[in-house]
Amino acid sequence: MPRRPSACPPGQLLFHSTTREAARDIEANGIDPESLNQRDAGFYGSGFYASAHPQNFYGGRIVAIGIHPSARVLEVGALIPTTPPKWHADMLASLHERILAHRPNYPDSRFQELAATLTPGSPTFQHLEFNSAVHGFAQHRGYDAVSFAHGSEFVILKPHIAAWFKFLGNINVARRLFAQCGQRKPGA
């Protein structure tokens, strides 16, 4: 029988659904950077995916993860945004700088076309390209994680920010922990 969680983690509480073996390994050893994205590249790129709410996917066994309160989280907003996030202009400027560092003669008109595909609400917006640009921006700016779907889903980019792990077993134990601990965002 899975252990009952006895305490709430500091910072943000997240849940990761996986196999029993993988959940036990995460509890014992933390997040293994070498095991990330073995299933696919992920919606927001490489990282460890977790949810702010208990979900019963990918193996049916759940491990709770506490994100360190000082974690820097880039908040995207909606799963597929329809308006640019407040940091969008900074992301485009950063991308433009990185492109020009490698290709000094990159045409401005071509960058403007690219920027339109990365701008939510633009007629040429491409959400998968936007997601990739968000991942690159988050890494370039030193963010620890990206949250999307209005803060209900997370991609942990830097596994060291996960400071607390507890194997919960099934969804019912995860729901009890969620009810007990509630939600606190990093830095709160």
PDB file of N, CA and C in Angstrom, residues 10-11 39 42 56 105 147 170 180 185:
ATOM      1  N   PRO A  10       7.643  22.558   0.418  1.00  0.00           N
ATOM      2  CA  PRO A  10       7.754  24.009   0.284  1.00  0.00           C
ATOM      3  C   PRO A  10       7.529  24.368  -1.182  1.00  0.00           C
ATOM      4  N   GLY A  11       7.038  25.529  -1.465  1.00  0.00           N
ATOM      5  CA  GLY A  11       6.864  25.957  -2.855  1.00  0.00           C
ATOM      6  C   GLY A  11       5.737  25.240  -3.561  1.00  0.00           C
ATOM      7  N   ARG A  39       9.622   9.481 -24.412  1.00  0.00           N
ATOM      8  CA  ARG A  39       8.406   9.198 -25.175  1.00  0.00           C
ATOM      9  C   ARG A  39       8.318  10.089 -26.417  1.00  0.00           C
ATOM     10  N   GLY A  42       8.048  16.512 -26.324  1.00  0.00           N
ATOM     11  CA  GLY A  42       7.290  17.353 -25.405  1.00  0.00           C
ATOM     12  C   GLY A  42       6.685  18.562 -26.096  1.00  0.00           C
ATOM     13  N   ASN A  56      -4.071  11.006 -13.920  1.00  0.00           N
ATOM     14  CA  ASN A  56      -3.808   9.570 -13.931  1.00  0.00           C
ATOM     15  C   ASN A  56      -3.460   9.106 -15.338  1.00  0.00           C
ATOM     16  N   ASN A 105      24.127  38.985 -41.428  1.00  0.00           N
ATOM     17  CA  ASN A 105      23.416  39.595 -42.561  1.00  0.00           C
ATOM     18  C   ASN A 105      21.983  39.087 -42.703  1.00  0.00           C
ATOM     19  N   SER A 147       5.569  27.293 -17.264  1.00  0.00           N
ATOM     20  CA  SER A 147       4.208  26.839 -16.963  1.00  0.00           C
ATOM     21  C   SER A 147       3.298  27.273 -18.105  1.00  0.00           C
ATOM     22  N   ASN A 170      -1.535   5.781  -6.097  1.00  0.00           N
ATOM     23  CA  ASN A 170      -2.689   5.981  -6.978  1.00  0.00           C
ATOM     24  C   ASN A 170      -3.257   7.400  -6.910  1.00  0.00           C
ATOM     25  N   GLN A 180      -5.011  18.504   0.893  1.00  0.00           N
ATOM     26  CA  GLN A 180      -4.312  18.871   2.133  1.00  0.00           C
ATOM     27  C   GLN A 180      -3.413  20.091   1.930  1.00  0.00           C
ATOM     28  N   LYS A 185       2.494  28.949  -5.401  1.00  0.00           N
ATOM     29  CA  LYS A 185       3.406  29.140  -6.526  1.00  0.00           C
ATOM     30  C   LYS A 185       4.813  29.390  -6.010  1.00  0.00           C
TER      31      LYS A 185
END
